[in-house]
mmCIF file of C-alpha atoms in Angstrom:
data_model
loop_
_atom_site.group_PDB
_atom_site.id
_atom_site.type_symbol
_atom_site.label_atom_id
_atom_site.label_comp_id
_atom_site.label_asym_id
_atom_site.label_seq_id
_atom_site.Cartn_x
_atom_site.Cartn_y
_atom_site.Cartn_z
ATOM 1 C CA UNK A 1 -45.094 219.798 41.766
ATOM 2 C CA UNK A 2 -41.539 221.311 41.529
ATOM 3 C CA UNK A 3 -39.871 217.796 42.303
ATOM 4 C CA UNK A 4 -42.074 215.797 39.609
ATOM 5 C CA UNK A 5 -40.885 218.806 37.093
ATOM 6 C CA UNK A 6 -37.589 218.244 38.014
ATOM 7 C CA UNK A 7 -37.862 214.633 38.067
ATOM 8 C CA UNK A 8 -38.948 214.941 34.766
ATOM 9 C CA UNK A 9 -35.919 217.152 33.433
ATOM 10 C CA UNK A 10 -34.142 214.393 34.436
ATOM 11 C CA UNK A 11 -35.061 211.403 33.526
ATOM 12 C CA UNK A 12 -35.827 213.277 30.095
ATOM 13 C CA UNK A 13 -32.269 214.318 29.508
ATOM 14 C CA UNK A 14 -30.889 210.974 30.532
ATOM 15 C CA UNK A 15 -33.450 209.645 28.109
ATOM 16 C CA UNK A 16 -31.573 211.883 25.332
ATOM 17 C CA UNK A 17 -28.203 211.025 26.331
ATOM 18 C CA UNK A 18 -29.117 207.142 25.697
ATOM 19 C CA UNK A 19 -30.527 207.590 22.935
ATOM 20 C CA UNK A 20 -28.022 207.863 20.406
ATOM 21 C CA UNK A 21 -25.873 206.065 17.476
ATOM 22 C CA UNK A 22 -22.661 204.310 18.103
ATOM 23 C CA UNK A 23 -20.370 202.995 15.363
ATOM 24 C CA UNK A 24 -18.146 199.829 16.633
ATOM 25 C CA UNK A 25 -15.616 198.558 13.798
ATOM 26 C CA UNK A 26 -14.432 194.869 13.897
ATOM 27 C CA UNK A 27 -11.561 195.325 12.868
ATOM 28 C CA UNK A 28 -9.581 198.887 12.566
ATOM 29 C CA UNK A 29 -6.896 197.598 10.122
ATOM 30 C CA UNK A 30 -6.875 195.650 7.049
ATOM 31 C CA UNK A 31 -3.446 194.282 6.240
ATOM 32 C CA UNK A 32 -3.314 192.976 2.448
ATOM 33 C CA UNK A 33 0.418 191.694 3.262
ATOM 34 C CA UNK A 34 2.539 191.417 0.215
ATOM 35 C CA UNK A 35 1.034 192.355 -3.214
ATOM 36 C CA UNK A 36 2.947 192.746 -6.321
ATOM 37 C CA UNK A 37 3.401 196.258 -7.889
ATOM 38 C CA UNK A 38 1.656 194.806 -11.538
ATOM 39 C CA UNK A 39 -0.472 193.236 -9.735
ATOM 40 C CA UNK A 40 -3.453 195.903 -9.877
ATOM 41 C CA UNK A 41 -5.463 197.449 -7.320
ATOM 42 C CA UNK A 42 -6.465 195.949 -4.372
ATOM 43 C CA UNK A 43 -9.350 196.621 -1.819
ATOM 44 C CA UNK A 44 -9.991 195.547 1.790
ATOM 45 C CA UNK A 45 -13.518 195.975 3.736
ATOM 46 C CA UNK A 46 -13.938 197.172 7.148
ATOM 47 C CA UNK A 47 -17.275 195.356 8.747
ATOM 48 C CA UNK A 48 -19.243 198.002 11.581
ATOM 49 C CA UNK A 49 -22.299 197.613 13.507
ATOM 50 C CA UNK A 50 -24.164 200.214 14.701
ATOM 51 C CA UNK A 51 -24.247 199.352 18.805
ATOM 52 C CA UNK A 52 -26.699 202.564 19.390
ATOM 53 C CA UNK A 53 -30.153 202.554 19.769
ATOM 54 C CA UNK A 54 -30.496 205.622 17.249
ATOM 55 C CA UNK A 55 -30.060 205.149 13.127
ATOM 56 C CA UNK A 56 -26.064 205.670 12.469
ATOM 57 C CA UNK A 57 -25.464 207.524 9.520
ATOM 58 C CA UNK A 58 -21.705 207.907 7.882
ATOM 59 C CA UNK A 59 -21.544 211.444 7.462
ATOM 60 C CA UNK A 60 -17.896 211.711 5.776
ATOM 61 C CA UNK A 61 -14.862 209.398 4.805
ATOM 62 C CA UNK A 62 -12.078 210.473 3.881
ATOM 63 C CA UNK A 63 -8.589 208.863 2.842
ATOM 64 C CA UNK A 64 -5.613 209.805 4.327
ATOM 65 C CA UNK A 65 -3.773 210.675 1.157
ATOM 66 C CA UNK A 66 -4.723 210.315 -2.827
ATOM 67 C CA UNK A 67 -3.415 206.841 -2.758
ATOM 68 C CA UNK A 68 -6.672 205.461 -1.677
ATOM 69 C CA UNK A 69 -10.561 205.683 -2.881
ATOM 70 C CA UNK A 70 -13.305 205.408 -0.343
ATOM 71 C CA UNK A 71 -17.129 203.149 -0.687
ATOM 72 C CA UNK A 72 -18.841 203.059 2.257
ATOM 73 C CA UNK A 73 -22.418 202.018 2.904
ATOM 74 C CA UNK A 74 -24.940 205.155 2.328
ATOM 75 C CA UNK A 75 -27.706 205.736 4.044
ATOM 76 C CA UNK A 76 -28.972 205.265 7.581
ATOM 77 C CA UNK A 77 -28.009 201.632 9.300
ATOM 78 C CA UNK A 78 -30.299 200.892 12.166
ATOM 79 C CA UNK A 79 -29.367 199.580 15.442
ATOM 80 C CA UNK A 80 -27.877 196.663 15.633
ATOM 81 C CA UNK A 81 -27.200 196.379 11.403
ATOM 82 C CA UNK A 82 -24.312 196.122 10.020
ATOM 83 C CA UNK A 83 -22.582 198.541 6.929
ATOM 84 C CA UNK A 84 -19.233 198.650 5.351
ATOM 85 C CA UNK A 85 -16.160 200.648 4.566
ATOM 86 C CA UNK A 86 -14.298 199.309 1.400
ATOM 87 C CA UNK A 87 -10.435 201.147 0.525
ATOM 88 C CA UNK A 88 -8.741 200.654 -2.516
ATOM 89 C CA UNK A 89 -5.001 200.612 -3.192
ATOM 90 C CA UNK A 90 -2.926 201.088 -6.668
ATOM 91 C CA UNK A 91 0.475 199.953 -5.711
ATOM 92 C CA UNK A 92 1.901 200.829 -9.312
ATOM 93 C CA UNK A 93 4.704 203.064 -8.746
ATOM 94 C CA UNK A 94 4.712 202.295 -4.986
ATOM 95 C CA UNK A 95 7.114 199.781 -4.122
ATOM 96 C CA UNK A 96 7.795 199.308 -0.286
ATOM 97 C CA UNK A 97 5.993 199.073 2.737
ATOM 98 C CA UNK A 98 2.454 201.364 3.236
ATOM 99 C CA UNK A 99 0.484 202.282 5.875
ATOM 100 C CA UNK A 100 -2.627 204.959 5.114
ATOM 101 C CA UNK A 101 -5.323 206.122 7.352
ATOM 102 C CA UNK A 102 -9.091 206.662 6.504
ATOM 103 C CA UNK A 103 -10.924 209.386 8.676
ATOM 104 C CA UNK A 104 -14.612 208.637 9.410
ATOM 105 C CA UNK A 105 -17.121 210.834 10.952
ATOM 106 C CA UNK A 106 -20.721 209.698 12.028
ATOM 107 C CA UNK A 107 -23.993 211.118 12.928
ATOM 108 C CA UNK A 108 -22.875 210.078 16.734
ATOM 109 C CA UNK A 109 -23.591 213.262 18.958
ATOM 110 C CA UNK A 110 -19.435 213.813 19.465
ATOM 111 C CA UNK A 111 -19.245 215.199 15.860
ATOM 112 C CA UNK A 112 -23.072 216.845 15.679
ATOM 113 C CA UNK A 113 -21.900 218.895 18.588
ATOM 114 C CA UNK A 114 -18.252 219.492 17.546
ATOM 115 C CA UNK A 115 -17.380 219.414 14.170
ATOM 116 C CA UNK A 116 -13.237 219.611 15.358
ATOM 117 C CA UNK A 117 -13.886 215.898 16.996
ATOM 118 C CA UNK A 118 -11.186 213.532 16.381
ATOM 119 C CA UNK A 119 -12.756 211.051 13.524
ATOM 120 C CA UNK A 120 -12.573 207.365 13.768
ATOM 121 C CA UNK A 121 -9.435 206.532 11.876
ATOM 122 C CA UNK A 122 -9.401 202.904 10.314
ATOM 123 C CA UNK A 123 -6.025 201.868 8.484
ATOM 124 C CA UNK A 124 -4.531 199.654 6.000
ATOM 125 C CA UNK A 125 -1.105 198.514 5.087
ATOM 126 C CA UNK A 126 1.314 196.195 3.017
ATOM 127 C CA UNK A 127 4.128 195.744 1.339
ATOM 128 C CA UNK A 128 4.186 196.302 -2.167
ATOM 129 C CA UNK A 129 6.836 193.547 -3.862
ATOM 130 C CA UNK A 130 8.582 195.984 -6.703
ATOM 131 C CA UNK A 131 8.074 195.027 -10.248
ATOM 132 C CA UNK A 132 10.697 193.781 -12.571
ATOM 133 C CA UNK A 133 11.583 196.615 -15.228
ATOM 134 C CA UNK A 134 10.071 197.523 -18.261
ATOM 135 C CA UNK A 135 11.943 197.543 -21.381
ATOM 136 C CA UNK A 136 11.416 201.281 -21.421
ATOM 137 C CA UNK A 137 13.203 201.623 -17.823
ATOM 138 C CA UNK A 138 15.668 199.492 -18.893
ATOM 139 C CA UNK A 139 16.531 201.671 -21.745
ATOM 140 C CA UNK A 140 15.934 205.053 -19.873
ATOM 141 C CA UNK A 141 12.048 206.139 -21.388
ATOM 142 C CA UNK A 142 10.163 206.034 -18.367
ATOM 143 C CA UNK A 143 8.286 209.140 -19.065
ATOM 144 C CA UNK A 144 5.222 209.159 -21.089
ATOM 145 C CA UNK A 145 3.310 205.774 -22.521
ATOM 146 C CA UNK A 146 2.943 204.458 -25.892
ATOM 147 C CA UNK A 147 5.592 202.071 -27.989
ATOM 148 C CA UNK A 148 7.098 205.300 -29.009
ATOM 149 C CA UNK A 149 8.581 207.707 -26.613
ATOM 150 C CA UNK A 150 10.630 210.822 -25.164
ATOM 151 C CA UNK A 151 13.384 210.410 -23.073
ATOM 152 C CA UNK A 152 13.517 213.454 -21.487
ATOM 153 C CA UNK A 153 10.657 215.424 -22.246
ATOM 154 C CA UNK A 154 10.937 218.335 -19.405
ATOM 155 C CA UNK A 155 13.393 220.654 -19.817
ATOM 156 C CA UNK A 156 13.718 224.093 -17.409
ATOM 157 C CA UNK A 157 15.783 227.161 -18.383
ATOM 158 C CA UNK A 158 16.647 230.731 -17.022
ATOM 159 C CA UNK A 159 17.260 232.834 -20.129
ATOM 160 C CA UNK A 160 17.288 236.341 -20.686
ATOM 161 C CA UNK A 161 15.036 237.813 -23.066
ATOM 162 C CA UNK A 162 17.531 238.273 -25.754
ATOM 163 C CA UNK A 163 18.303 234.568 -25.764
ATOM 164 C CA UNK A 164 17.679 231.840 -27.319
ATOM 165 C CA UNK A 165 18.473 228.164 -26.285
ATOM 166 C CA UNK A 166 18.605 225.129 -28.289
ATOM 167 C CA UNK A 167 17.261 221.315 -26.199
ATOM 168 C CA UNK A 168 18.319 218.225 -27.918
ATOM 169 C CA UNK A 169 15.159 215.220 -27.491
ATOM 170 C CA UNK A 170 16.214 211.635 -27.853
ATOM 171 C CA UNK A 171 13.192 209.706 -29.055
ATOM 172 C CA UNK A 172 13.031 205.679 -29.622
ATOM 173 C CA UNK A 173 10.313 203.576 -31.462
ATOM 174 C CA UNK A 174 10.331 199.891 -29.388
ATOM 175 C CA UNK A 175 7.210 199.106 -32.210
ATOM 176 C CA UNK A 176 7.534 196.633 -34.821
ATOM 177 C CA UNK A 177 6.490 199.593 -37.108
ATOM 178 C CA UNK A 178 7.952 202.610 -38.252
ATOM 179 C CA UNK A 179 6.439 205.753 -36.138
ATOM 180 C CA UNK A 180 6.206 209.381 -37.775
ATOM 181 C CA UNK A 181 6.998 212.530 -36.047
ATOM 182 C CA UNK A 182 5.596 215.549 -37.293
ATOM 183 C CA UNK A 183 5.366 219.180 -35.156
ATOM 184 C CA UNK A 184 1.486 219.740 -35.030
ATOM 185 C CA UNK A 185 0.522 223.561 -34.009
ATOM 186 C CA UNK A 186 4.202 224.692 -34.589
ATOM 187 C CA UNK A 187 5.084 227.549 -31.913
ATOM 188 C CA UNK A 188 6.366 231.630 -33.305
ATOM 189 C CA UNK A 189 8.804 230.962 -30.311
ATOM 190 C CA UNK A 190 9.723 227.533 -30.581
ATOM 191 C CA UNK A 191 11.311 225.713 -33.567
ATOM 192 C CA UNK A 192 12.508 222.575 -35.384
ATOM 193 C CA UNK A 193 16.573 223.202 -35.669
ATOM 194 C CA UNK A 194 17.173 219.225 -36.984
ATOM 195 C CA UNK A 195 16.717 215.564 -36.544
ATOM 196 C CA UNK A 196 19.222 212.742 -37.114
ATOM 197 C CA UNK A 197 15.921 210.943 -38.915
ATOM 198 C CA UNK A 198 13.469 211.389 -41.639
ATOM 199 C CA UNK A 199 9.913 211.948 -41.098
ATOM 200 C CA UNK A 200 9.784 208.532 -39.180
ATOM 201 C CA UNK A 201 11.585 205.999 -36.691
ATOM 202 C CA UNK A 202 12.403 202.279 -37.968
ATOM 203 C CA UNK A 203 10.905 200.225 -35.416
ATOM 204 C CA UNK A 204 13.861 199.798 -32.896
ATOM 205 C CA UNK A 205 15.254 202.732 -34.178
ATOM 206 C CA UNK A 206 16.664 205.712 -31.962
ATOM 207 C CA UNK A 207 16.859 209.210 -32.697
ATOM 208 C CA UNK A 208 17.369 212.998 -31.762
ATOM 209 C CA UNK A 209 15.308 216.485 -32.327
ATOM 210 C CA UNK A 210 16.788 219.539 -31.666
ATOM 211 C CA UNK A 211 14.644 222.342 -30.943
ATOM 212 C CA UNK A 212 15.150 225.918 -30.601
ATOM 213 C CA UNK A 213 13.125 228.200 -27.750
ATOM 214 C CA UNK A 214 13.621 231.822 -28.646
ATOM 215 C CA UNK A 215 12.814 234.045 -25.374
ATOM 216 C CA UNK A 216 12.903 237.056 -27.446
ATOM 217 C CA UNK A 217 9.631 236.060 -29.354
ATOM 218 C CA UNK A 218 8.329 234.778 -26.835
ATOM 219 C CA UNK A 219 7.307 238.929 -25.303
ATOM 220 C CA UNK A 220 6.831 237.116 -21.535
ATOM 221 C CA UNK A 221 8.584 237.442 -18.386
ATOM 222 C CA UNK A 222 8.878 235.801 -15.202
ATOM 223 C CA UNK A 223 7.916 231.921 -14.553
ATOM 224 C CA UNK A 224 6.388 230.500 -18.237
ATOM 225 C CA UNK A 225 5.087 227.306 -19.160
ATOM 226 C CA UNK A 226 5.311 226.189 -22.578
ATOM 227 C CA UNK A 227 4.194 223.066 -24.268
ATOM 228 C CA UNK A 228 4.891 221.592 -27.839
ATOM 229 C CA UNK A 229 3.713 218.504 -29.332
ATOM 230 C CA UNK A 230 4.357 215.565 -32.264
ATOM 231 C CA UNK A 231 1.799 214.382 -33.714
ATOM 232 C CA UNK A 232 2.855 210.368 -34.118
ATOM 233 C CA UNK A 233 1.026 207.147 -35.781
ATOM 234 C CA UNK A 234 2.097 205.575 -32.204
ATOM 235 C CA UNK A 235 -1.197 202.828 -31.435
ATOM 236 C CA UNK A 236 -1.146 203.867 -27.792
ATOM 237 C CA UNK A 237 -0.373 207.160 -27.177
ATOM 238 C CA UNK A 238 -0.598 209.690 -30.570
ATOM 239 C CA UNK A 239 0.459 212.729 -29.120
ATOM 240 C CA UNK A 240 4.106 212.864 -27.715
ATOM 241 C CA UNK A 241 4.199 216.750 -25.783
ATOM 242 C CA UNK A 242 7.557 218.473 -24.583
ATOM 243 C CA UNK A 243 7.329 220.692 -21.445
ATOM 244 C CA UNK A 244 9.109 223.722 -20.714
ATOM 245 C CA UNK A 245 9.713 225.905 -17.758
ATOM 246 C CA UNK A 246 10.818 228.883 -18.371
ATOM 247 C CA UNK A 247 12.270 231.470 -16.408
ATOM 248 C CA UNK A 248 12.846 234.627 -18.507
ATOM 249 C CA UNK A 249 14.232 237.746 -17.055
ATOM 250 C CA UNK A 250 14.566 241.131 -18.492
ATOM 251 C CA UNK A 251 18.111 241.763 -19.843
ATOM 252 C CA UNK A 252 19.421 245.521 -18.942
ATOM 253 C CA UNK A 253 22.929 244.988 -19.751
ATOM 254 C CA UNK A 254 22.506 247.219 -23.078
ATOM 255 C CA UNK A 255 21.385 250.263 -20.989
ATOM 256 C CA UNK A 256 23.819 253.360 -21.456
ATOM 257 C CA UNK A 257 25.020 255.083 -17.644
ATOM 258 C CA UNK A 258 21.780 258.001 -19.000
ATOM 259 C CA UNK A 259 19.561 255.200 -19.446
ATOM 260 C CA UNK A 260 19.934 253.133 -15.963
ATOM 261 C CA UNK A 261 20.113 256.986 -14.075
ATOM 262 C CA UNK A 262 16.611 257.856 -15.494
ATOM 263 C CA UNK A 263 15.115 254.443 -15.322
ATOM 264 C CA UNK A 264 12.165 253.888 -13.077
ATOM 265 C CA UNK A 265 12.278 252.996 -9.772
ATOM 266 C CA UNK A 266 9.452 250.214 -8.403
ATOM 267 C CA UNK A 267 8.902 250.828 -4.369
ATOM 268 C CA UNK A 268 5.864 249.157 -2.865
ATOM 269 C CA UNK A 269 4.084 250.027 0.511
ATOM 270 C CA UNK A 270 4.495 246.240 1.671
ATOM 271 C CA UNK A 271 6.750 242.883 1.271
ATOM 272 C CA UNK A 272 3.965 240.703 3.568
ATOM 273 C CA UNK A 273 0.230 240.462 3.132
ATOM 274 C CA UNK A 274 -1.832 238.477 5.836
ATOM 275 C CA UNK A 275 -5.498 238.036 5.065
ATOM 276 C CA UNK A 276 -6.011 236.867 9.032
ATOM 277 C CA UNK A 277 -8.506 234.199 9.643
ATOM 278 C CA UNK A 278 -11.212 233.917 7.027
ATOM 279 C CA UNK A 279 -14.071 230.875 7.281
ATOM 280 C CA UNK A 280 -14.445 228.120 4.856
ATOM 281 C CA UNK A 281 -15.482 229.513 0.864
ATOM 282 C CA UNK A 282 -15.246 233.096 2.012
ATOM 283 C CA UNK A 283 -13.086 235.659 0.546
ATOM 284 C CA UNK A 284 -11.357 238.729 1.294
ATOM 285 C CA UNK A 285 -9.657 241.556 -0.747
ATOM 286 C CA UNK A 286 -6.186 243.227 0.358
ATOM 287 C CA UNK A 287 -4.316 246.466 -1.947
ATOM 288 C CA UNK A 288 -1.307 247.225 -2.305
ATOM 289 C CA UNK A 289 0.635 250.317 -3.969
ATOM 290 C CA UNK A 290 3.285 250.393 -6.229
ATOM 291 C CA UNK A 291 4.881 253.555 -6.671
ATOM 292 C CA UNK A 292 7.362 255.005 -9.402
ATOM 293 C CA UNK A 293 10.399 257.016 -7.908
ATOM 294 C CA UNK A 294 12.218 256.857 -11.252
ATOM 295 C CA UNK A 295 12.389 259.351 -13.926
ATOM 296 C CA UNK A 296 10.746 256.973 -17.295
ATOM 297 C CA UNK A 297 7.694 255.145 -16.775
ATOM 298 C CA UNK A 298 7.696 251.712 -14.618
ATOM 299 C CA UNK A 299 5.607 249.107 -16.660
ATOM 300 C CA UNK A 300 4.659 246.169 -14.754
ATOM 301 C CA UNK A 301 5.295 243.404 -17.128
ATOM 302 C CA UNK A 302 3.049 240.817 -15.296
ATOM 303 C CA UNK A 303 2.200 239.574 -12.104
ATOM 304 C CA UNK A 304 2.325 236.007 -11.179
ATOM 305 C CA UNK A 305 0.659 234.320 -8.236
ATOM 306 C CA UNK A 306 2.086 230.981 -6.728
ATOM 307 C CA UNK A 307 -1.478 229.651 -6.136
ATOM 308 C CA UNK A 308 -4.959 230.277 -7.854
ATOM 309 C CA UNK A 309 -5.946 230.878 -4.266
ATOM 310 C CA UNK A 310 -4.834 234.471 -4.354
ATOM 311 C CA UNK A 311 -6.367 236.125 -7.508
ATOM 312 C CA UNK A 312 -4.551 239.618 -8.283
ATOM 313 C CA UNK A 313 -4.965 242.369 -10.919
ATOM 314 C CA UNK A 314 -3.795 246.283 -11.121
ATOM 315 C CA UNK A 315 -5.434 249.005 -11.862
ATOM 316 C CA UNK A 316 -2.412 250.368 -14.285
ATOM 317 C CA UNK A 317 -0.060 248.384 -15.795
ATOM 318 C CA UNK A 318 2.349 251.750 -16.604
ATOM 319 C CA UNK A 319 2.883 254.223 -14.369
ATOM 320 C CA UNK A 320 4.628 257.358 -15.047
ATOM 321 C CA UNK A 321 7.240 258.725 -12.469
ATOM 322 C CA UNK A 322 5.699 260.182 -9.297
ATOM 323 C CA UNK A 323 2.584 257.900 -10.261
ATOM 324 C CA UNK A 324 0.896 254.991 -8.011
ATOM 325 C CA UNK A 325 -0.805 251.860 -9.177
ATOM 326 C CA UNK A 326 -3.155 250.073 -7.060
ATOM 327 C CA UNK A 327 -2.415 246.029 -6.728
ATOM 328 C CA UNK A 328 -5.631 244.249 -6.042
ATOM 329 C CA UNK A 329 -5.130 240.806 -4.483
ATOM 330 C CA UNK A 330 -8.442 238.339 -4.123
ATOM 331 C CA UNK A 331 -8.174 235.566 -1.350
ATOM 332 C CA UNK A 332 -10.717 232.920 -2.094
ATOM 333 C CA UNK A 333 -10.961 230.421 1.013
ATOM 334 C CA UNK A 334 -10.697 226.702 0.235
ATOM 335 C CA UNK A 335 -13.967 224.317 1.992
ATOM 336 C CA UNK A 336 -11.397 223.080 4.445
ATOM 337 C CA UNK A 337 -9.111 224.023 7.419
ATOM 338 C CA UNK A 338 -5.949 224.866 6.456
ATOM 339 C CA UNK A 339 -2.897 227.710 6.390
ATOM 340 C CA UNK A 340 -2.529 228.894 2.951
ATOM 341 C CA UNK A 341 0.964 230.552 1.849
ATOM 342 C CA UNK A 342 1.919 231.710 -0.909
ATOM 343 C CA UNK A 343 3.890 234.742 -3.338
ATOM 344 C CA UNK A 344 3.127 237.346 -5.647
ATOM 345 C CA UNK A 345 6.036 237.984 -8.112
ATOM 346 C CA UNK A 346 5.885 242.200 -9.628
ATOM 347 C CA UNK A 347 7.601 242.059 -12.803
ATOM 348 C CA UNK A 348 8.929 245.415 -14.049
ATOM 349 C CA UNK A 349 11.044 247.083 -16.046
ATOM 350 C CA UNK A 350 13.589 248.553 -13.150
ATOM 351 C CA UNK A 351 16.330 247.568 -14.142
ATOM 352 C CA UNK A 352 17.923 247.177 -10.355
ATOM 353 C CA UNK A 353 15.069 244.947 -9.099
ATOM 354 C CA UNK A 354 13.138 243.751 -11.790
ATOM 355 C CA UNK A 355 11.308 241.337 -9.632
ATOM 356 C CA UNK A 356 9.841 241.871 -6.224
ATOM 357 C CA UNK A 357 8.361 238.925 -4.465
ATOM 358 C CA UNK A 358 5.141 239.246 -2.074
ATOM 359 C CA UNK A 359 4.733 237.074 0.597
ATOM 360 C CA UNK A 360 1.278 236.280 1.531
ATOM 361 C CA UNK A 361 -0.589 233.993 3.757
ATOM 362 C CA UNK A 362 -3.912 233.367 5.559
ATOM 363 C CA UNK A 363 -5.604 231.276 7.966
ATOM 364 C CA UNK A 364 -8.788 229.192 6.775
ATOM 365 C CA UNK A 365 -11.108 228.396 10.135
#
């Protein structure tokens, strides 16, 4: 009776290890060849057949990189049917020769038992023939859309808060109709200094704005981002926005020899903060402590995280001298494997170090 038991074990489990889904691709590359950079998107279909004996079910695909979009058959395909992988490619903007993978993962016991298997990997590739230029490129407005347009419309500055700095915007109408610029939602901070045109642009017509960013209304400190906008007649694109990246720092130069030998002092109990390993979607809370050794109160005037990963707030935003302030920071685990790094910038008022950079990084299993 003990041999037929065994006997049965094992014809069972060799039973179970038959019995299962296979996915078998015809081909594991689609090569579109040359395609022209106008010439829209263009898709390619990858043929399987499930050789198992068991339903095959895709249970992910996913592209190599944002350049391509994944359909795939859904559902289960039973043995010996066929389903289908389909990836799209834009080439606009990519001129030159591509090559992207696509990752699939099945229902096939490999992945159902490990879910750190290598994927299938199917690929496609090109050459993308570069376009001819536009007659925006050609004059130097490649940013933004419309028939009216920006040249330049990101600027970056590092300013003190007692300055002020003035941009100067060339715009150009290539319509066959007179476009109007007009400030909408004007800015305390920001501000129209002058324009070599009236209220509108001749069709073919170019021009300049000049505006003025004032740091010193602006009562912010560290890395800001700023936007202002035109409100145009332009067909395509109405709204015309100009970007700015600000760095402002705290100016101390005013500060008498009394002033800078009772200013406050920012020390903090740590320069590196590793949340370990955490699991996908699960977070974890670290403190640190910020402590005044000055003589006048240490205000923190913000505190700025690299990534919305890490979420951080204090508990006091002024702390007198001798007095501690506890720096909460929130680590919120992304749904996928990965190393996250990233910085917390303390903004004070110290006038010797007015900005102290945390590093901080964790592991997501």
């Amino acid at each position: 009776m003990k041999k037929l038991s065994l006997l049965f074990v094992a014809v069972m489990s060799a039973i179970f290890c038959i019995a299962q889904p296979e996915i078998k691709f015809e081909n594991t590359t689609y090569d579109f060849g040359k395609i022209k950079e106008e010439g829209g998107k263009v898709t390619g279909k990858f043929v399987f057949t499930n050789v198992g004996n068991e339903p095959l079910e895709l249970t992910n695909v996913r592209p190599g990189c944002g350049c391509t979009a994944a359909n795939y058959t859904k559902g289960a395909i039973a043995p010996g049917e066929k389903g289908y992988i389909e990836a799209t490619y834009n080439p606009y903007n990519r001129p030159g020769a591509f090559n992207k993978n696509i990752r699939v993962t099945t229902n096939e016991p490999k992945f159902l038992e490990n879910d750190k298997a290598t994927p299938h990997m199917i690929f496609i590739k090109g050459e993308v023939i570069k376009r001819p230029p536009t007659e925006f490129e050609v004059a130097g407005y490649d940013k933004g859309s419309g028939m009216a347009r920006i040249k330049e419309p990101n600027v970056s500055h590092n300013v003190m808060n007692s300055e002020a700095v003035n941009d100067t915007f060339y715009v150009r109408n290539f319509w066959t109709q007179p476009v109007t610029f007009e400030m909408e939602k004007p800015l305390e901070y920001v501000t129209e200094v002058s324009r070599n045109f009236g209220s509108q642009l001749n069709p073919g017509q170019e021009g300049y704005i000049v505006l003025k960013y004032d740091a010193s209304k602006r009562n912010k400190f560290g890395q800001v981002k700023d936007m202002v906008s035109f409100k145009t007649n332009d067909s395509i694109e109405q709204v015309k926005r100009i970007y700015y990246a600000m760095n402002i720092k705290e100016d101390f130069s005013k500060m008498t020899p009394k002033q800078l030998k009772n200013a406050p002092v920012c020390n903090i109990d740590a320069e590196n903060i590793n949340f370990g390993e955490l699991g996908k979607n699960e977070t974890k809370t670290e403190i640190i402590k910020v402590t005044n050794t000055g003589k006048n109160p240490l205000i923190i005037r913000d505190l700025q995280s690299s990534t919305s990963l890490y979420k951080v707030s204090a508990n006091m935003m002024t702390i007198p001298s001798g007095g501690t302030a506890d720096i909460t920071i929130t680590f919120k685990a992304p749904g996928r494997s990965s190393t996250q790094n990233g910085t917390l910038d303390i903004i004070t008022n110290d006038p010797n170090n007015s900005v102290r950079t945390i590093k901080l990084t964790a592991k997501v299993n």
